[in-house]
Amino acid sequence: MPSFVGAIDNGTTSSRFLIFDENGNLVIGHQLEYRQIFSQSGWVEQDPMDILGSVISCIEGALRKFKLQGNDARNLKGIGITNQRETTVVWDRNTGKPLHNAIVWSDTRTQDIVKKLAGPDEGGADALRDICGLPITTYFSAVKLRWLLENSTEVKEAHDNGSLMFGTVDSWLIYNLTGGKEGGVHVTDVTNASRTMLMDIKTLQWSDRCLDFFGIKAEILPEIKPSSTLFGKMNHVELNEIKDVPIAGCLGDQHAALVGQHCFQAGEAKNTYGTGCFMVFNTGTEPIPSKNGLLTTVGYQFEGEPAVYALEGSIAVAGSAVKWLRDSMGVIKSAEDINGLAESVKDNGGVVFVTAFSGLFAPYWRPDVRGCILGISQHTTKGHLARATLEATCFQTRAILDAMNADSGKPLKLLRVDGGLSNSDICMQMQADILGIDVVRPQMRESTALGAATAAAIYLGIGIWEGGFKAFAERSRNSTESLQTFAPEVSEKARDDQYSLWQRAIEKCLSWDV
């Protein structure tokens, strides 16, 4: 009988469960959006039970479709998990219930804590960078957990009495899917752990120095494992038909996309255009400290293999800017409408949109900045605004690429892309024009889910992944996968003039005092 592998893909605004066959082809999937909570300016929360419920519903929905195709759920041999990173979940060890809403990665409520912890007396924003590879900023989990300890009596009491459990979304899901308070396992993988500011990226263990810095007890943390190993077995009352199916892969979403795009060689990079936008550059088995505002992170680790490191540039707002045009401004009725609107004008008409809804991430690291639209005139149309919205992500990607080239010393010649916004031909052509290099889009664009499935399937030896990581990585180098290439179509002068206008807009935005 054929074997299949599933992938739980929890994103910032929706969850999905996708099933792949033993050749890596997508068979079926199911997706559900879930509630986002914006109770105050800069606050972004989710109900952990909504996250869990959406995942369970997606698994049930995908399995229904799977069986209608004539397949047997018993042929699902393994599951991988990929998730929104840095989002912080706390729950009670005794009840298994959340103690607070999850604080999402893009939440900026911790600005005052960051100012205090990153002050000159504490060593500045880079006080822990030599250990964890990250600057002290609102982005990462440790400062969110610190805020919870300072602002939630229930969380602080649980921390003090030993009943608190902390994790990123992967840990919360695995705990519940393997039994919850009735024996659920408390684990994470190296990629998610590397986004907390609490892990030593060289030893791949929790750092005593970082824990002391943030005032966090080690007992509340999950066990760190490689990205491809046995995390536990499915044991949830609502999912009995896949009981005991092994969860054998786990990666943060951007790391999963790195695997899904087969970026297994040092010097290869991918860019994922989702709610945010994230460029990840494989640097090999040694971490490279960034001198240009990037993050040093763990790319992935397969069991029995050394960890592979990466440089990352993170953009807080990408697809969420399109959603803002749709939901908040009513400029478009569906996300896809932005393409036709952007194509209705030949250029941006001098309009530049700095989409700093949650501050600016790499390479600027200014959580206090807010968005601005510059260059509006009486001739500005919806088309100009649509085009400027797409260009905003492309310009920020250029800033990140310049930083990566400076850090690595090896200019990138090709960028692999995936994620929802990569489906836009006009956006990808803009990206190639602004970067001045080829932008390559695979035919199978579910790179994040495929990466999670790959991690599980390699550990379990399923189908094309049989033989282990090294064998699969070698085969992927000789792949004949269908790719679409967007080549630059503008002159170097036109490219530089465009980017110069963006840099001027950034300067204006950075000087705006709110």
Short mmCIF file of C-alpha atoms in Angstrom, two decimals:
data_model
loop_
_atom_site.label_atom_id
_atom_site.label_comp_id
_atom_site.label_asym_id
_atom_site.label_seq_id
_atom_site.Cartn_x
_atom_site.Cartn_y
_atom_site.Cartn_z
CA MET A 1 0.00 0.00 0.00
CA PRO A 2 1.26 3.54 -0.69
CA SER A 3 2.60 5.62 2.19
CA PHE A 4 1.70 9.24 2.88
CA VAL A 5 3.07 11.93 5.17
CA GLY A 6 1.13 14.85 6.64
CA ALA A 7 2.17 18.39 7.51
CA ILE A 8 0.56 20.63 10.11
CA ASP A 9 1.23 24.21 9.01
CA ASN A 10 0.20 26.80 11.58
CA GLY A 11 0.60 30.30 10.21
CA THR A 12 -0.08 33.68 11.72
CA THR A 13 -3.65 33.93 10.44
CA SER A 14 -4.60 30.37 9.47
CA SER A 15 -3.82 26.71 9.98
CA ARG A 16 -3.54 24.00 7.35
CA PHE A 17 -3.08 20.26 7.17
CA LEU A 18 -1.57 18.98 3.92
CA ILE A 19 -0.97 15.38 2.88
CA PHE A 20 1.87 14.41 0.51
CA ASP A 21 2.40 11.10 -1.24
CA GLU A 22 5.64 9.12 -1.10
CA ASN A 23 6.96 11.04 -4.14
CA GLY A 24 6.47 14.42 -2.50
CA ASN A 25 3.37 15.35 -4.48
CA LEU A 26 0.60 17.26 -2.73
CA VAL A 27 -2.48 15.04 -2.48
CA ILE A 28 -4.98 17.08 -0.49
CA GLY A 29 -5.21 19.78 2.16
CA HIS A 30 -7.58 21.74 4.33
CA GLN A 31 -7.19 25.32 5.61
CA LEU A 32 -9.00 27.45 8.18
CA GLU A 33 -8.46 31.02 9.32
CA TYR A 34 -8.70 31.72 13.03
CA ARG A 35 -9.25 34.78 15.17
CA GLN A 36 -6.69 37.52 15.67
CA ILE A 37 -7.10 39.73 18.76
CA PHE A 38 -6.08 43.41 18.55
CA SER A 39 -7.16 44.79 21.92
CA GLN A 40 -4.72 47.73 22.00
CA SER A 41 -2.44 49.53 19.59
CA GLY A 42 0.61 47.34 18.96
CA TRP A 43 -0.94 44.30 20.66
CA VAL A 44 -1.45 41.12 18.64
CA GLU A 45 -2.83 38.07 20.43
CA GLN A 46 -4.38 34.69 19.66
CA ASP A 47 -6.35 32.29 21.82
CA PRO A 48 -4.19 29.12 22.12
CA MET A 49 -7.37 27.05 22.10
CA ASP A 50 -8.32 28.65 18.76
CA ILE A 51 -4.92 27.67 17.37
CA LEU A 52 -5.31 24.09 18.58
CA GLY A 53 -8.94 23.88 17.44
CA SER A 54 -8.09 25.12 13.96
CA VAL A 55 -5.35 22.50 13.62
CA ILE A 56 -7.65 19.67 14.73
CA SER A 57 -10.38 20.84 12.34
CA CYS A 58 -7.89 21.03 9.48
CA ILE A 59 -6.66 17.48 10.14
CA GLU A 60 -10.26 16.22 10.25
CA GLY A 61 -11.16 18.12 7.07
CA ALA A 62 -8.12 16.90 5.14
CA LEU A 63 -8.68 13.30 6.24
CA ARG A 64 -12.30 13.45 5.06
CA LYS A 65 -11.19 14.58 1.61
CA PHE A 66 -8.34 12.06 1.66
CA LYS A 67 -10.74 9.16 2.26
CA LEU A 68 -13.17 10.43 -0.37
CA GLN A 69 -10.32 10.01 -2.84
CA GLY A 70 -10.27 6.33 -1.92
CA ASN A 71 -7.31 6.50 0.47
CA ASP A 72 -7.03 4.91 3.89
CA ALA A 73 -6.08 7.05 6.90
CA ARG A 74 -3.97 4.11 8.13
CA ASN A 75 -1.56 4.82 5.28
CA LEU A 76 -0.63 8.14 6.85
CA LYS A 77 2.74 7.08 8.23
CA GLY A 78 4.02 10.27 9.82
CA ILE A 79 3.40 13.95 10.50
CA GLY A 80 5.62 17.00 10.46
CA ILE A 81 4.82 20.32 12.11
CA THR A 82 5.75 23.84 11.03
CA ASN A 83 4.62 26.95 12.80
CA GLN A 84 4.67 30.71 13.19
CA ARG A 85 7.77 31.42 15.24
CA GLU A 86 8.41 33.53 18.37
CA THR A 87 4.69 33.54 19.27
CA THR A 88 4.63 32.84 23.00
CA VAL A 89 2.26 30.43 24.74
CA VAL A 90 2.02 29.74 28.49
CA TRP A 91 -0.10 27.07 30.11
CA ASP A 92 -0.60 25.23 33.42
CA ARG A 93 1.15 21.91 33.99
CA ASN A 94 -1.70 20.57 36.15
CA THR A 95 -4.71 21.57 34.05
CA GLY A 96 -3.15 21.79 30.59
CA LYS A 97 -5.06 25.05 30.05
CA PRO A 98 -3.62 28.32 28.75
CA LEU A 99 -2.85 30.98 31.35
CA HIS A 100 -2.97 33.88 28.89
CA ASN A 101 -3.62 34.57 25.24
CA ALA A 102 -0.65 33.79 23.02
CA ILE A 103 1.43 36.88 22.31
CA VAL A 104 2.15 36.91 18.57
CA TRP A 105 5.59 37.48 17.06
CA SER A 106 4.59 40.87 15.58
CA ASP A 107 3.28 42.24 18.92
CA THR A 108 5.19 45.34 20.08
CA ARG A 109 3.87 45.84 23.63
CA THR A 110 7.31 45.02 25.05
CA GLN A 111 8.97 48.23 23.85
CA ASP A 112 9.52 49.54 27.38
CA ILE A 113 10.98 46.22 28.53
CA VAL A 114 13.28 46.20 25.51
CA LYS A 115 14.45 49.75 26.24
CA LYS A 116 15.30 48.70 29.78
CA LEU A 117 16.97 45.39 28.93
CA ALA A 118 18.86 46.86 25.96
CA GLY A 119 20.05 49.90 27.89
CA PRO A 120 23.75 50.77 28.16
CA ASP A 121 23.92 49.47 31.73
CA GLU A 122 22.83 46.03 30.52
CA GLY A 123 25.18 45.90 27.55
CA GLY A 124 22.97 47.31 24.81
CA ALA A 125 20.79 45.57 22.24
CA ASP A 126 23.57 43.09 21.42
CA ALA A 127 24.21 42.02 25.02
CA LEU A 128 23.28 38.40 24.26
CA ARG A 129 24.00 38.23 20.55
CA ASP A 130 27.23 36.25 21.04
CA ILE A 131 25.19 33.50 22.72
CA CYS A 132 21.81 33.42 20.97
CA GLY A 133 22.62 35.23 17.70
CA LEU A 134 19.81 37.75 18.21
CA PRO A 135 19.43 41.39 19.24
CA ILE A 136 17.16 42.34 22.13
CA THR A 137 13.99 43.46 20.42
CA THR A 138 10.22 43.04 20.69
CA TYR A 139 10.30 40.26 18.09
CA PHE A 140 11.54 37.34 20.17
CA SER A 141 9.87 35.09 22.74
CA ALA A 142 11.94 35.85 25.84
CA VAL A 143 10.84 39.50 26.08
CA LYS A 144 7.21 38.45 25.61
CA LEU A 145 7.57 35.91 28.41
CA ARG A 146 9.22 38.58 30.57
CA TRP A 147 6.20 40.84 29.97
CA LEU A 148 3.84 38.05 31.01
CA LEU A 149 5.78 37.47 34.22
CA GLU A 150 5.62 41.18 35.03
CA ASN A 151 1.99 41.76 34.04
CA SER A 152 0.04 38.55 34.71
CA THR A 153 -0.36 37.48 38.33
CA GLU A 154 -1.51 34.05 37.20
CA VAL A 155 1.56 33.50 35.04
CA LYS A 156 3.97 34.76 37.72
CA GLU A 157 2.42 32.51 40.39
CA ALA A 158 2.65 29.49 38.10
CA HIS A 159 6.29 30.35 37.35
CA ASP A 160 7.10 30.66 41.03
CA ASN A 161 5.32 27.47 42.12
CA GLY A 162 6.63 25.32 39.26
CA SER A 163 3.38 24.72 37.39
CA LEU A 164 4.12 27.02 34.42
CA MET A 165 4.85 25.57 30.99
CA PHE A 166 6.20 27.77 28.22
CA GLY A 167 6.56 27.10 24.55
CA THR A 168 6.32 28.45 21.05
CA VAL A 169 3.33 27.25 19.03
CA ASP A 170 5.04 23.98 18.02
CA SER A 171 5.43 23.00 21.68
CA TRP A 172 1.80 23.86 22.46
CA LEU A 173 0.55 21.77 19.55
CA ILE A 174 2.78 18.76 20.20
CA TYR A 175 1.89 18.78 23.90
CA ASN A 176 -1.83 18.67 23.13
CA LEU A 177 -1.69 16.30 20.16
CA THR A 178 0.32 13.75 22.19
CA GLY A 179 -2.06 13.69 25.16
CA GLY A 180 -2.05 17.08 26.87
CA LYS A 181 -2.12 16.83 30.65
CA GLU A 182 -2.48 13.04 30.27
CA GLY A 183 1.10 12.41 29.22
CA GLY A 184 1.64 14.99 26.48
CA VAL A 185 5.31 15.63 25.72
CA HIS A 186 6.90 19.05 26.22
CA VAL A 187 9.40 19.47 23.39
CA THR A 188 10.60 21.85 20.71
CA ASP A 189 13.18 21.74 17.94
CA VAL A 190 16.43 23.64 17.49
CA THR A 191 14.98 26.09 14.96
CA ASN A 192 12.11 27.24 17.15
CA ALA A 193 14.35 27.30 20.22
CA SER A 194 16.81 29.51 18.34
CA ARG A 195 14.09 32.20 18.10
CA THR A 196 13.45 32.52 21.82
CA MET A 197 16.70 34.34 22.82
CA LEU A 198 17.14 31.58 25.40
CA MET A 199 19.18 28.99 23.47
CA ASP A 200 22.94 28.94 22.97
CA ILE A 201 23.18 28.50 19.21
CA LYS A 202 26.57 26.77 19.51
CA THR A 203 25.67 24.15 22.14
CA LEU A 204 21.99 23.92 21.06
CA GLN A 205 20.99 23.92 24.74
CA TRP A 206 19.20 26.43 26.93
CA SER A 207 21.65 29.09 28.10
CA ASP A 208 21.98 29.72 31.83
CA ARG A 209 23.22 33.24 31.11
CA CYS A 210 20.19 34.07 28.96
CA LEU A 211 17.79 32.55 31.50
CA ASP A 212 19.37 34.62 34.29
CA PHE A 213 19.24 37.75 32.14
CA PHE A 214 15.48 37.41 31.63
CA GLY A 215 14.72 35.93 35.07
CA ILE A 216 13.27 32.68 33.71
CA LYS A 217 13.39 29.24 35.32
CA ALA A 218 14.74 26.40 33.19
CA GLU A 219 12.04 24.03 34.46
CA ILE A 220 9.31 25.73 32.42
CA LEU A 221 11.11 25.15 29.10
CA PRO A 222 10.59 22.29 26.63
CA GLU A 223 13.27 19.75 25.73
CA ILE A 224 15.23 20.76 22.62
CA LYS A 225 15.46 18.15 19.83
CA PRO A 226 16.74 18.05 16.24
CA SER A 227 14.25 19.10 13.55
CA SER A 228 13.93 15.56 12.22
CA THR A 229 13.44 12.98 14.98
CA LEU A 230 10.66 11.36 16.99
CA PHE A 231 8.84 14.06 18.94
CA GLY A 232 5.94 11.91 20.09
CA LYS A 233 2.92 9.99 18.81
CA MET A 234 -0.55 11.28 18.04
CA ASN A 235 -2.90 10.74 20.97
CA HIS A 236 -5.82 13.15 20.82
CA VAL A 237 -9.38 12.11 21.57
CA GLU A 238 -10.76 13.83 18.46
CA LEU A 239 -8.22 12.21 16.14
CA ASN A 240 -8.52 8.52 17.00
CA GLU A 241 -8.17 7.30 13.42
CA ILE A 242 -4.55 8.51 13.33
CA LYS A 243 -3.72 7.55 16.94
CA ASP A 244 -0.06 6.54 17.38
CA VAL A 245 1.03 8.12 14.08
CA PRO A 246 4.51 9.50 14.82
CA ILE A 247 5.22 13.22 14.83
CA ALA A 248 8.72 13.06 13.37
CA GLY A 249 9.45 16.54 12.04
CA CYS A 250 9.28 20.04 13.49
CA LEU A 251 10.64 23.32 12.18
CA GLY A 252 9.76 26.98 12.43
CA ASP A 253 8.02 28.07 9.24
CA GLN A 254 10.93 29.90 7.63
CA HIS A 255 13.33 27.05 8.37
CA ALA A 256 10.82 24.58 6.95
CA ALA A 257 10.70 26.64 3.75
CA LEU A 258 14.51 26.49 3.57
CA VAL A 259 14.24 22.68 3.64
CA GLY A 260 11.25 22.64 1.28
CA GLN A 261 13.19 24.74 -1.24
CA HIS A 262 16.13 22.29 -0.96
CA CYS A 263 18.57 25.01 0.15
CA PHE A 264 21.01 22.42 1.46
CA GLN A 265 24.22 24.04 0.23
CA ALA A 266 25.97 26.95 1.91
CA GLY A 267 25.30 30.08 -0.15
CA GLU A 268 21.74 29.16 -1.16
CA ALA A 269 18.84 31.33 -0.03
CA LYS A 270 15.07 31.52 -0.14
CA ASN A 271 12.54 34.28 0.50
CA THR A 272 9.06 33.46 1.82
CA TYR A 273 6.31 36.01 1.23
CA GLY A 274 3.61 35.39 3.82
CA THR A 275 2.07 37.62 6.46
CA GLY A 276 5.61 38.87 6.87
CA CYS A 277 8.55 38.23 4.56
CA PHE A 278 11.64 36.27 5.52
CA MET A 279 14.87 35.75 3.64
CA VAL A 280 17.05 32.90 4.93
CA PHE A 281 20.60 32.29 3.69
CA ASN A 282 22.32 28.94 4.36
CA THR A 283 25.78 29.59 5.87
CA GLY A 284 26.78 25.97 6.55
CA THR A 285 27.71 24.26 9.81
CA GLU A 286 29.26 27.31 11.48
CA PRO A 287 27.21 30.30 12.71
CA ILE A 288 28.21 33.63 11.15
CA PRO A 289 27.70 36.70 13.36
CA SER A 290 26.02 39.51 11.45
CA LYS A 291 27.55 42.97 11.33
CA ASN A 292 24.76 44.39 9.20
CA GLY A 293 21.55 44.00 11.17
CA LEU A 294 20.68 40.39 10.31
CA LEU A 295 19.90 37.46 12.60
CA THR A 296 22.12 34.44 13.14
CA THR A 297 19.86 31.43 13.51
CA VAL A 298 19.75 27.65 13.23
CA GLY A 299 18.59 26.69 9.75
CA TYR A 300 17.76 23.05 10.49
CA GLN A 301 19.19 19.88 12.02
CA PHE A 302 18.50 16.30 10.97
CA GLU A 303 19.07 13.58 13.55
CA GLY A 304 22.65 12.36 13.48
CA GLU A 305 23.79 15.39 11.46
CA PRO A 306 25.36 18.67 12.61
CA ALA A 307 23.16 21.73 12.80
CA VAL A 308 23.12 23.94 9.70
CA TYR A 309 23.08 27.68 10.39
CA ALA A 310 21.66 30.61 8.50
CA LEU A 311 21.53 34.38 8.30
CA GLU A 312 18.02 35.77 8.25
CA GLY A 313 16.42 39.04 7.35
CA SER A 314 12.88 39.49 8.65
CA ILE A 315 10.22 41.88 7.32
CA ALA A 316 7.25 42.32 9.65
CA VAL A 317 4.69 43.26 7.02
CA ALA A 318 4.25 41.75 3.56
CA GLY A 319 1.00 39.94 2.80
CA SER A 320 -0.57 41.65 5.80
CA ALA A 321 -0.27 44.97 3.94
CA VAL A 322 -2.42 43.52 1.15
CA LYS A 323 -4.89 42.32 3.77
CA TRP A 324 -4.90 45.87 5.22
CA LEU A 325 -5.80 47.29 1.81
CA ARG A 326 -8.64 44.78 1.61
CA ASP A 327 -10.05 44.70 5.15
CA SER A 328 -9.24 48.11 6.61
CA MET A 329 -9.22 50.40 3.58
CA GLY A 330 -11.59 48.66 1.17
CA VAL A 331 -9.27 49.38 -1.77
CA ILE A 332 -9.62 45.80 -3.04
CA LYS A 333 -12.26 43.10 -2.53
CA SER A 334 -9.87 40.13 -2.59
CA ALA A 335 -6.13 39.75 -2.18
CA GLU A 336 -5.78 38.72 -5.82
CA ASP A 337 -7.30 42.03 -6.96
CA ILE A 338 -4.09 43.85 -6.05
CA ASN A 339 -2.36 42.41 -9.11
CA GLY A 340 -4.71 43.85 -11.69
CA LEU A 341 -4.83 47.15 -9.82
CA ALA A 342 -1.02 47.38 -9.72
CA GLU A 343 -0.83 46.55 -13.42
CA SER A 344 -3.28 49.36 -14.26
CA VAL A 345 -0.46 51.92 -13.89
CA LYS A 346 2.99 51.91 -15.45
CA ASP A 347 4.82 52.86 -12.22
CA ASN A 348 4.16 54.00 -8.65
CA GLY A 349 3.59 57.63 -9.67
CA GLY A 350 6.12 58.75 -7.06
CA VAL A 351 4.21 57.08 -4.22
CA VAL A 352 6.25 55.18 -1.63
CA PHE A 353 4.59 53.13 1.12
CA VAL A 354 6.71 52.21 4.15
CA THR A 355 4.56 49.45 5.67
CA ALA A 356 5.90 49.72 9.22
CA PHE A 357 2.69 48.61 10.94
CA SER A 358 4.72 46.78 13.60
CA GLY A 359 7.90 48.80 13.34
CA LEU A 360 10.74 47.90 11.01
CA PHE A 361 12.63 44.63 11.39
CA ALA A 362 15.90 43.80 9.62
CA PRO A 363 18.15 45.52 8.95
CA TYR A 364 16.73 48.60 10.73
CA TRP A 365 15.41 47.15 14.03
CA ARG A 366 13.18 50.07 14.94
CA PRO A 367 10.03 48.77 16.70
CA ASP A 368 8.94 52.35 17.48
CA VAL A 369 8.51 53.36 13.83
CA ARG A 370 5.08 53.47 12.22
CA GLY A 371 4.08 53.29 8.59
CA CYS A 372 3.80 56.22 6.22
CA ILE A 373 2.73 56.86 2.63
CA LEU A 374 4.75 59.54 0.85
CA GLY A 375 4.52 61.27 -2.51
CA ILE A 376 0.73 61.47 -2.82
CA SER A 377 -0.66 64.02 -5.28
CA GLN A 378 -4.07 64.73 -6.81
CA HIS A 379 -3.11 62.37 -9.60
CA THR A 380 -2.52 59.43 -7.25
CA THR A 381 -4.85 56.50 -7.90
CA LYS A 382 -5.65 53.21 -6.22
CA GLY A 383 -3.34 51.62 -8.77
CA HIS A 384 -0.38 53.66 -7.54
CA LEU A 385 -1.12 52.67 -3.95
CA ALA A 386 -1.46 49.00 -4.92
CA ARG A 387 1.85 49.10 -6.75
CA ALA A 388 3.58 50.87 -3.84
CA THR A 389 2.23 48.23 -1.45
CA LEU A 390 3.84 45.41 -3.43
CA GLU A 391 7.04 47.40 -3.92
CA ALA A 392 7.37 47.92 -0.16
CA THR A 393 8.14 44.24 0.39
CA CYS A 394 10.48 44.19 -2.61
CA PHE A 395 12.45 47.23 -1.43
CA GLN A 396 12.83 45.83 2.08
CA THR A 397 14.03 42.58 0.55
CA ARG A 398 16.68 44.59 -1.33
CA ALA A 399 17.87 46.11 1.96
CA ILE A 400 18.16 42.62 3.45
CA LEU A 401 19.95 41.22 0.41
CA ASP A 402 22.52 44.03 0.55
CA ALA A 403 23.14 43.19 4.23
CA MET A 404 23.46 39.47 3.46
CA ASN A 405 25.92 40.11 0.67
CA ALA A 406 28.00 42.24 3.03
CA ASP A 407 27.93 39.64 5.82
CA SER A 408 28.62 36.60 3.65
CA GLY A 409 31.11 38.20 1.27
CA LYS A 410 29.51 36.16 -1.54
CA PRO A 411 26.86 38.10 -3.46
CA LEU A 412 23.71 36.09 -4.05
CA LYS A 413 23.05 35.48 -7.74
CA LEU A 414 19.66 33.78 -7.50
CA LEU A 415 16.77 33.99 -5.04
CA ARG A 416 14.27 31.15 -4.55
CA VAL A 417 10.80 32.32 -3.57
CA ASP A 418 7.63 30.87 -2.09
CA GLY A 419 4.62 31.92 -0.01
CA GLY A 420 1.30 33.49 -0.92
CA LEU A 421 2.58 36.76 -2.38
CA SER A 422 5.03 34.87 -4.60
CA ASN A 423 1.99 33.77 -6.65
CA SER A 424 1.83 37.32 -7.98
CA ASP A 425 3.72 37.52 -11.28
CA ILE A 426 3.86 41.30 -11.15
CA CYS A 427 5.27 41.28 -7.62
CA MET A 428 7.96 38.74 -8.52
CA GLN A 429 8.91 40.73 -11.62
CA MET A 430 9.17 43.85 -9.44
CA GLN A 431 11.38 41.85 -7.08
CA ALA A 432 13.75 40.80 -9.84
CA ASP A 433 13.91 44.38 -11.18
CA ILE A 434 14.65 45.84 -7.73
CA LEU A 435 17.25 43.20 -6.79
CA GLY A 436 18.97 42.93 -10.16
CA ILE A 437 19.17 39.11 -9.91
CA ASP A 438 17.00 36.22 -11.08
CA VAL A 439 14.02 35.33 -8.91
CA VAL A 440 13.12 31.63 -9.20
CA ARG A 441 9.69 30.24 -8.30
CA PRO A 442 9.03 26.50 -8.05
CA GLN A 443 5.92 24.94 -9.53
CA MET A 444 5.14 23.35 -6.15
CA ARG A 445 4.95 26.41 -3.90
CA GLU A 446 3.90 24.76 -0.62
CA SER A 447 7.53 24.90 0.47
CA THR A 448 6.84 25.41 4.16
CA ALA A 449 4.53 22.41 4.55
CA LEU A 450 6.75 20.33 2.25
CA GLY A 451 9.74 21.13 4.48
CA ALA A 452 7.92 19.86 7.57
CA ALA A 453 6.81 16.73 5.70
CA THR A 454 10.37 16.22 4.46
CA ALA A 455 11.77 16.34 8.00
CA ALA A 456 9.29 13.68 9.14
CA ALA A 457 9.67 11.50 6.04
CA ILE A 458 13.48 11.48 6.16
CA TYR A 459 13.43 10.30 9.77
CA LEU A 460 10.85 7.60 8.94
CA GLY A 461 12.42 6.59 5.63
CA ILE A 462 9.32 7.14 3.50
CA GLY A 463 9.37 7.04 -0.32
CA ILE A 464 11.75 9.43 -2.05
CA TRP A 465 13.14 10.39 1.33
CA GLU A 466 14.40 6.88 2.08
CA GLY A 467 18.12 6.62 2.77
CA GLY A 468 18.51 9.59 5.09
CA PHE A 469 19.26 13.27 4.76
CA LYS A 470 22.55 13.11 2.86
CA ALA A 471 21.13 10.84 0.18
CA PHE A 472 18.05 13.03 -0.27
CA ALA A 473 20.13 16.25 -0.37
CA GLU A 474 22.31 14.74 -3.08
CA ARG A 475 19.29 13.67 -5.13
CA SER A 476 17.74 17.13 -4.79
CA ARG A 477 20.84 18.71 -6.37
CA ASN A 478 20.09 16.79 -9.56
CA SER A 479 16.35 17.51 -9.48
CA THR A 480 14.59 18.39 -12.73
CA GLU A 481 11.79 20.25 -10.93
CA SER A 482 9.94 22.78 -13.07
CA LEU A 483 10.96 26.33 -12.15
CA GLN A 484 9.81 29.74 -13.38
CA THR A 485 12.47 32.43 -13.59
CA PHE A 486 11.83 36.18 -13.40
CA ALA A 487 14.85 38.01 -14.83
CA PRO A 488 15.55 41.73 -14.29
CA GLU A 489 14.08 43.92 -17.05
CA VAL A 490 15.18 47.42 -16.00
CA SER A 491 18.51 49.17 -16.24
CA GLU A 492 20.88 49.45 -13.29
CA LYS A 493 20.28 53.21 -13.20
CA ALA A 494 16.51 52.79 -13.05
CA ARG A 495 16.93 50.19 -10.30
CA ASP A 496 19.21 52.44 -8.25
CA ASP A 497 16.91 55.46 -8.72
CA GLN A 498 13.95 53.43 -7.42
CA TYR A 499 15.87 52.21 -4.43
CA SER A 500 17.20 55.69 -3.68
CA LEU A 501 13.60 56.94 -3.42
CA TRP A 502 12.83 54.10 -1.00
CA GLN A 503 15.85 54.99 1.17
CA ARG A 504 14.70 58.62 1.32
CA ALA A 505 11.26 57.44 2.44
CA ILE A 506 12.85 55.27 5.14
CA GLU A 507 14.78 58.29 6.44
CA LYS A 508 11.56 60.31 6.65
CA CYS A 509 9.78 57.44 8.40
CA LEU A 510 12.57 56.94 10.94
CA SER A 511 12.46 60.62 11.89
CA TRP A 512 8.68 60.66 12.43
CA ASP A 513 8.15 61.17 16.17
CA VAL A 514 4.92 59.64 17.51
#
